[in-house]
Short mmCIF file of N, CA, C and O in Angstrom, two decimals:
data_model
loop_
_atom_site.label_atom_id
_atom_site.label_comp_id
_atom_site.label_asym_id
_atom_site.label_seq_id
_atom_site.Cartn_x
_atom_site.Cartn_y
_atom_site.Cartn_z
N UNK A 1 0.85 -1.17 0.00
CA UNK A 1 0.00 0.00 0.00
C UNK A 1 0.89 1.23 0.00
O UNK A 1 1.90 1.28 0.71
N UNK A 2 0.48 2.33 -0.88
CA UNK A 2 1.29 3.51 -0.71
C UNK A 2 0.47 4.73 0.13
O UNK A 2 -0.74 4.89 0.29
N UNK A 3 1.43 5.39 0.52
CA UNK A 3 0.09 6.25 0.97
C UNK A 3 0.98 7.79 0.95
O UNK A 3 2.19 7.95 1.13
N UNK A 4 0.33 8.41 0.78
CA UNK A 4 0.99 10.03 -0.01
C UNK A 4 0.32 10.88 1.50
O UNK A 4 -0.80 10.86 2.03
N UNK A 5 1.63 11.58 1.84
CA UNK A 5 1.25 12.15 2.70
C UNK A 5 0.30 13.61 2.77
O UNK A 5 0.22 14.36 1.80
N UNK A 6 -0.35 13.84 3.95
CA UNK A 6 -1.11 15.04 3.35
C UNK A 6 -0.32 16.52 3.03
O UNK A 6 -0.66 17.52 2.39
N UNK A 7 0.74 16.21 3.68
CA UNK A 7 1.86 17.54 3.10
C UNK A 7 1.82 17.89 1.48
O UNK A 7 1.49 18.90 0.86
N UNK A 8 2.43 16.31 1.02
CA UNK A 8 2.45 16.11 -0.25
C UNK A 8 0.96 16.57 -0.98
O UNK A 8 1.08 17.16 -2.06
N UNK A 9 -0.11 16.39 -0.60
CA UNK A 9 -1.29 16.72 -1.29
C UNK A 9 -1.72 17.82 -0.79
O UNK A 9 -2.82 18.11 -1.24
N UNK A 10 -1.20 18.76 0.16
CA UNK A 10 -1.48 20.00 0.35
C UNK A 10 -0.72 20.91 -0.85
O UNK A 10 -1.32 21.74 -1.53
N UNK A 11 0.42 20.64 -0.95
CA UNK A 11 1.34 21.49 -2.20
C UNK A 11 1.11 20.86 -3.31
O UNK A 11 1.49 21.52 -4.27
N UNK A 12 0.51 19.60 -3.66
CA UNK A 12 0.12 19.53 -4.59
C UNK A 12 -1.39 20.31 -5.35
O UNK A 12 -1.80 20.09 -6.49
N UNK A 13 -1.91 21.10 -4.50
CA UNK A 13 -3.31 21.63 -3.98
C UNK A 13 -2.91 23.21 -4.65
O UNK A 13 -3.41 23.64 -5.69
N UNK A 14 -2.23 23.71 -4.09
CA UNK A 14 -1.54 24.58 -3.95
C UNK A 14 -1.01 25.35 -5.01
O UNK A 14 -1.15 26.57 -5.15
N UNK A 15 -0.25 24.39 -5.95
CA UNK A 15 0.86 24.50 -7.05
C UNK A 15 0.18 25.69 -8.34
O UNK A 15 0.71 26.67 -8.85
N UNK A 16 -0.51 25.39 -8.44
CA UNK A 16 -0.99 26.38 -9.72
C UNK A 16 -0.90 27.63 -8.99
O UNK A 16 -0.06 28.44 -9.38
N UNK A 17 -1.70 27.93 -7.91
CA UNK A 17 -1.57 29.04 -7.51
C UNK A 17 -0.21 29.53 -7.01
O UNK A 17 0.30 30.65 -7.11
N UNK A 18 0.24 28.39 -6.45
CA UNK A 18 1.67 29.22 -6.62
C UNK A 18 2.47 29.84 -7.72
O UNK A 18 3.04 30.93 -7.80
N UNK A 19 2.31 28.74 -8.63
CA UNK A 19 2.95 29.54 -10.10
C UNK A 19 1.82 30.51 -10.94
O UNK A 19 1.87 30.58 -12.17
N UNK A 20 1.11 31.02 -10.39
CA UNK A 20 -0.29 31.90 -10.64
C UNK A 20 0.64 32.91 -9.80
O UNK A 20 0.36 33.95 -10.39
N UNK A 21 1.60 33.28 -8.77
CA UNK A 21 1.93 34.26 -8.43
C UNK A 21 2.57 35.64 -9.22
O UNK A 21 2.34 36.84 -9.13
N UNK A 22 3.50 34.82 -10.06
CA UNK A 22 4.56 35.83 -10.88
C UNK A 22 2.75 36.64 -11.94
O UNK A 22 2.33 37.80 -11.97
N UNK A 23 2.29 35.55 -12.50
CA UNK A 23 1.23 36.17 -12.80
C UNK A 23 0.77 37.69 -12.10
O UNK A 23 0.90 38.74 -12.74
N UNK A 24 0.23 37.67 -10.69
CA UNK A 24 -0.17 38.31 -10.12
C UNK A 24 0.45 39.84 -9.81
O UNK A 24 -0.28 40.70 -9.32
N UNK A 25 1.90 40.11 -10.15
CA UNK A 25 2.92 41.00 -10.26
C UNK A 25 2.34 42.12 -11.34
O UNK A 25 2.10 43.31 -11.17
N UNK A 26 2.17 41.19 -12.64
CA UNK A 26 1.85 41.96 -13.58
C UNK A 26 -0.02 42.74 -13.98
O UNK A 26 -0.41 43.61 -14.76
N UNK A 27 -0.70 41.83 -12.98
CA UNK A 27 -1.99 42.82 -13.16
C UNK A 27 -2.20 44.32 -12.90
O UNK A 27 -1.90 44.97 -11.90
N UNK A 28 -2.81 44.73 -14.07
CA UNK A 28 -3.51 45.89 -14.17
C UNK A 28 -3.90 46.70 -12.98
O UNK A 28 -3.52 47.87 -13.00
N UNK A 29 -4.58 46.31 -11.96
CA UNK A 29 -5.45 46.71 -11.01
C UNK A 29 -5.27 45.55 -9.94
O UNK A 29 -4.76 44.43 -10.00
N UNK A 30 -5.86 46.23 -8.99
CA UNK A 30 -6.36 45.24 -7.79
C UNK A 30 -7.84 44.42 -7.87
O UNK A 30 -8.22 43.57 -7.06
N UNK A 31 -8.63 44.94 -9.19
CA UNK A 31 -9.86 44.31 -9.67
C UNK A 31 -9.44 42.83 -9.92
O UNK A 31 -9.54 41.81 -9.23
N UNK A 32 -8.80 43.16 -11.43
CA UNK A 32 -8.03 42.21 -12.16
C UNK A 32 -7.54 41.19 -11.18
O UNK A 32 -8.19 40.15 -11.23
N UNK A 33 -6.30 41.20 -10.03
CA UNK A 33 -5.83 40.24 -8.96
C UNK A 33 -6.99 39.70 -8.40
O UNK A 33 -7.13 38.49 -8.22
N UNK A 34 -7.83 40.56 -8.12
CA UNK A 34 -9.48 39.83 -7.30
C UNK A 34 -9.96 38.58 -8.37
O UNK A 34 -10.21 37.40 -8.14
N UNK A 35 -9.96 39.33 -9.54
CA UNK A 35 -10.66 38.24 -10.19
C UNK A 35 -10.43 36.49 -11.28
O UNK A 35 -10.95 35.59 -11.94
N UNK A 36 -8.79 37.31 -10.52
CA UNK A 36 -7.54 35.95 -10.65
C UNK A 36 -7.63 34.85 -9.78
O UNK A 36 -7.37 33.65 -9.88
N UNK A 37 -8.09 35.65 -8.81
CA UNK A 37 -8.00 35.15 -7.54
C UNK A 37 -9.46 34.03 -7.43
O UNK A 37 -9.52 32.99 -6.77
N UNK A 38 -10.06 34.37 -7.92
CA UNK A 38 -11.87 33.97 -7.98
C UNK A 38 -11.97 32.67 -9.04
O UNK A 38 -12.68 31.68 -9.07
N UNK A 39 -10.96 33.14 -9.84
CA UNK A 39 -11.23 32.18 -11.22
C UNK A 39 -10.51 30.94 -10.26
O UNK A 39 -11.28 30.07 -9.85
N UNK A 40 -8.96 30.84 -9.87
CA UNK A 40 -7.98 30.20 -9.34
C UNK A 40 -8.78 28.99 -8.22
O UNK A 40 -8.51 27.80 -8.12
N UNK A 41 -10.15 30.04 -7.23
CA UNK A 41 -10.79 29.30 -6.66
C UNK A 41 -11.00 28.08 -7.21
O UNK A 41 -10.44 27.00 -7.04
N UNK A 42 -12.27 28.57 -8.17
CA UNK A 42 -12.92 27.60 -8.73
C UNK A 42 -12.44 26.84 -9.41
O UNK A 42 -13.11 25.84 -9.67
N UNK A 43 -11.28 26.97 -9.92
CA UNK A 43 -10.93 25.80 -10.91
C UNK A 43 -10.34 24.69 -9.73
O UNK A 43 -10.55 23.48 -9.69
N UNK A 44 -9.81 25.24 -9.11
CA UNK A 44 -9.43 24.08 -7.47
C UNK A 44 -9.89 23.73 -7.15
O UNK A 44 -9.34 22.66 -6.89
N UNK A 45 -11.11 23.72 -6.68
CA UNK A 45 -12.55 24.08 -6.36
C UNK A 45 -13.20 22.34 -6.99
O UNK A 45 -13.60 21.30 -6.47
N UNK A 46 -13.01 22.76 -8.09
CA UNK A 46 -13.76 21.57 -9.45
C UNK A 46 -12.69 20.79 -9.34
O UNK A 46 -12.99 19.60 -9.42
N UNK A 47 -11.04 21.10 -9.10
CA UNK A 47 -10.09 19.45 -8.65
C UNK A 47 -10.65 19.14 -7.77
O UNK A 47 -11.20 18.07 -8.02
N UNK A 48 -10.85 19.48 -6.82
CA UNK A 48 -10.67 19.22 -5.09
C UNK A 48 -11.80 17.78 -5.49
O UNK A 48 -11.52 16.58 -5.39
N UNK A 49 -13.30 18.49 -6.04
CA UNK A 49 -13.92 17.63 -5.95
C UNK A 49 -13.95 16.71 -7.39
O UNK A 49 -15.03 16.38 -7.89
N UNK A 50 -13.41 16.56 -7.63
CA UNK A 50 -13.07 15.76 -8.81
C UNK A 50 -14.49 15.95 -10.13
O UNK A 50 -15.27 15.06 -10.47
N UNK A 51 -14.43 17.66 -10.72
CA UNK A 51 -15.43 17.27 -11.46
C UNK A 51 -14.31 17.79 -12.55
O UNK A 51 -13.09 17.96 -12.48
N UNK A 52 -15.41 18.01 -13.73
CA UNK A 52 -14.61 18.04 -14.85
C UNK A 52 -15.25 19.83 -15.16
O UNK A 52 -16.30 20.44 -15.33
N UNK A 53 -13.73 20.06 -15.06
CA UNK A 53 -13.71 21.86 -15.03
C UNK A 53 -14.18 22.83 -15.93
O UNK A 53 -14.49 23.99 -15.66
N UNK A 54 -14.23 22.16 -17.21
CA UNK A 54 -14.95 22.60 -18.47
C UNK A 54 -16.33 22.67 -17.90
O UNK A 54 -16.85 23.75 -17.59
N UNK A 55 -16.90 21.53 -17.77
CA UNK A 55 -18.31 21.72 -17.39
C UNK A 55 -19.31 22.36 -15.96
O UNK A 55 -20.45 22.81 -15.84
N UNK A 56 -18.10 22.06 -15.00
CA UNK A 56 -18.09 22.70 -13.68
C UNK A 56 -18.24 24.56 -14.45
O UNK A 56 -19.36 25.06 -14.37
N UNK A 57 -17.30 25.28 -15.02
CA UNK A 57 -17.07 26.34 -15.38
C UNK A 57 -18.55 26.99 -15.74
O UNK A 57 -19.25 27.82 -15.15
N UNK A 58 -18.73 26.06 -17.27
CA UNK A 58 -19.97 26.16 -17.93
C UNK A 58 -21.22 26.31 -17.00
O UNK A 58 -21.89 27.31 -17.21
N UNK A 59 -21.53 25.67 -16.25
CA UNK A 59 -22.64 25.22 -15.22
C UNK A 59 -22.91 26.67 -14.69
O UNK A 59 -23.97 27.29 -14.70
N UNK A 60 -21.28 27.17 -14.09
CA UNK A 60 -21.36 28.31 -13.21
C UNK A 60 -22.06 29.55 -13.76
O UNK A 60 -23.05 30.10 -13.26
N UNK A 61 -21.36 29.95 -14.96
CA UNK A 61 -21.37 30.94 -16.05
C UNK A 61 -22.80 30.92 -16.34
O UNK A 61 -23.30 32.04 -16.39
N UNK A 62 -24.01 29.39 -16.63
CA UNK A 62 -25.00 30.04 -16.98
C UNK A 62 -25.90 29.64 -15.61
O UNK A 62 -27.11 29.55 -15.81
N UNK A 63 -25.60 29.48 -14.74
CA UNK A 63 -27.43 29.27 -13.67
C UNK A 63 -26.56 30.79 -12.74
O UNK A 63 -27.37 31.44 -12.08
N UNK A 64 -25.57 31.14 -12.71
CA UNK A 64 -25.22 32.52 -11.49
C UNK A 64 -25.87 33.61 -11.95
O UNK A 64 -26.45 34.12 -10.99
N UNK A 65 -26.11 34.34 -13.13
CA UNK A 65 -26.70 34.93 -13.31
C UNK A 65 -27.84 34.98 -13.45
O UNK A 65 -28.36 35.91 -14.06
N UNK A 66 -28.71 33.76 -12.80
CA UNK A 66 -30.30 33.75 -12.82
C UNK A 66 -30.40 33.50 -11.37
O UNK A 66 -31.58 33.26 -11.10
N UNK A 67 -29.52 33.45 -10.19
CA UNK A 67 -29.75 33.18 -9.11
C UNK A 67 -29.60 34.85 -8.64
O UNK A 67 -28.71 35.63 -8.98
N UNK A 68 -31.11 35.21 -7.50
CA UNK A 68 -31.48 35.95 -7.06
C UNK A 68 -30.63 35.85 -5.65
O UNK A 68 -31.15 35.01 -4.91
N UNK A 69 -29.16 36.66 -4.94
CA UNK A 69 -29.07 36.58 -3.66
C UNK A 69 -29.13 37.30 -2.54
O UNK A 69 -28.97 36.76 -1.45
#
């Protein structure tokens, strides 16, 4: 049996957004970083729970703007 520690799957968790940093240097605004930041969620968001991010994305994009909050 192998077993991967949770360190290891915390930085593996992690990793995009880390290399999403140098990214973050070069935005426009503090809007722009917010909404780096939002996208970065969700796509982690859709690993974490193992869906498929294309459609996770899609899903979001059309029922959020018909939800009243």
């Amino acid at each position: 049996v192998c077993y991967i520690s949770s360190a290891h799957l915390a930085k593996r968790a992690i990793r995009s957004i880390v290399v999403g940093q140098n990214n973050y240097l070069f935005e426009a605004s503090d809007k722009g970083v917010k909404e780096t930041a939002i996208a970065y969620t969700l796509i982690e968001m859709a690993k974490a729970n193992r869906l498929n991010m294309y459609c996770y994305l899609i899903y979001l994009f059309e029922k959020l703007p018909n939800i009243n909050f």
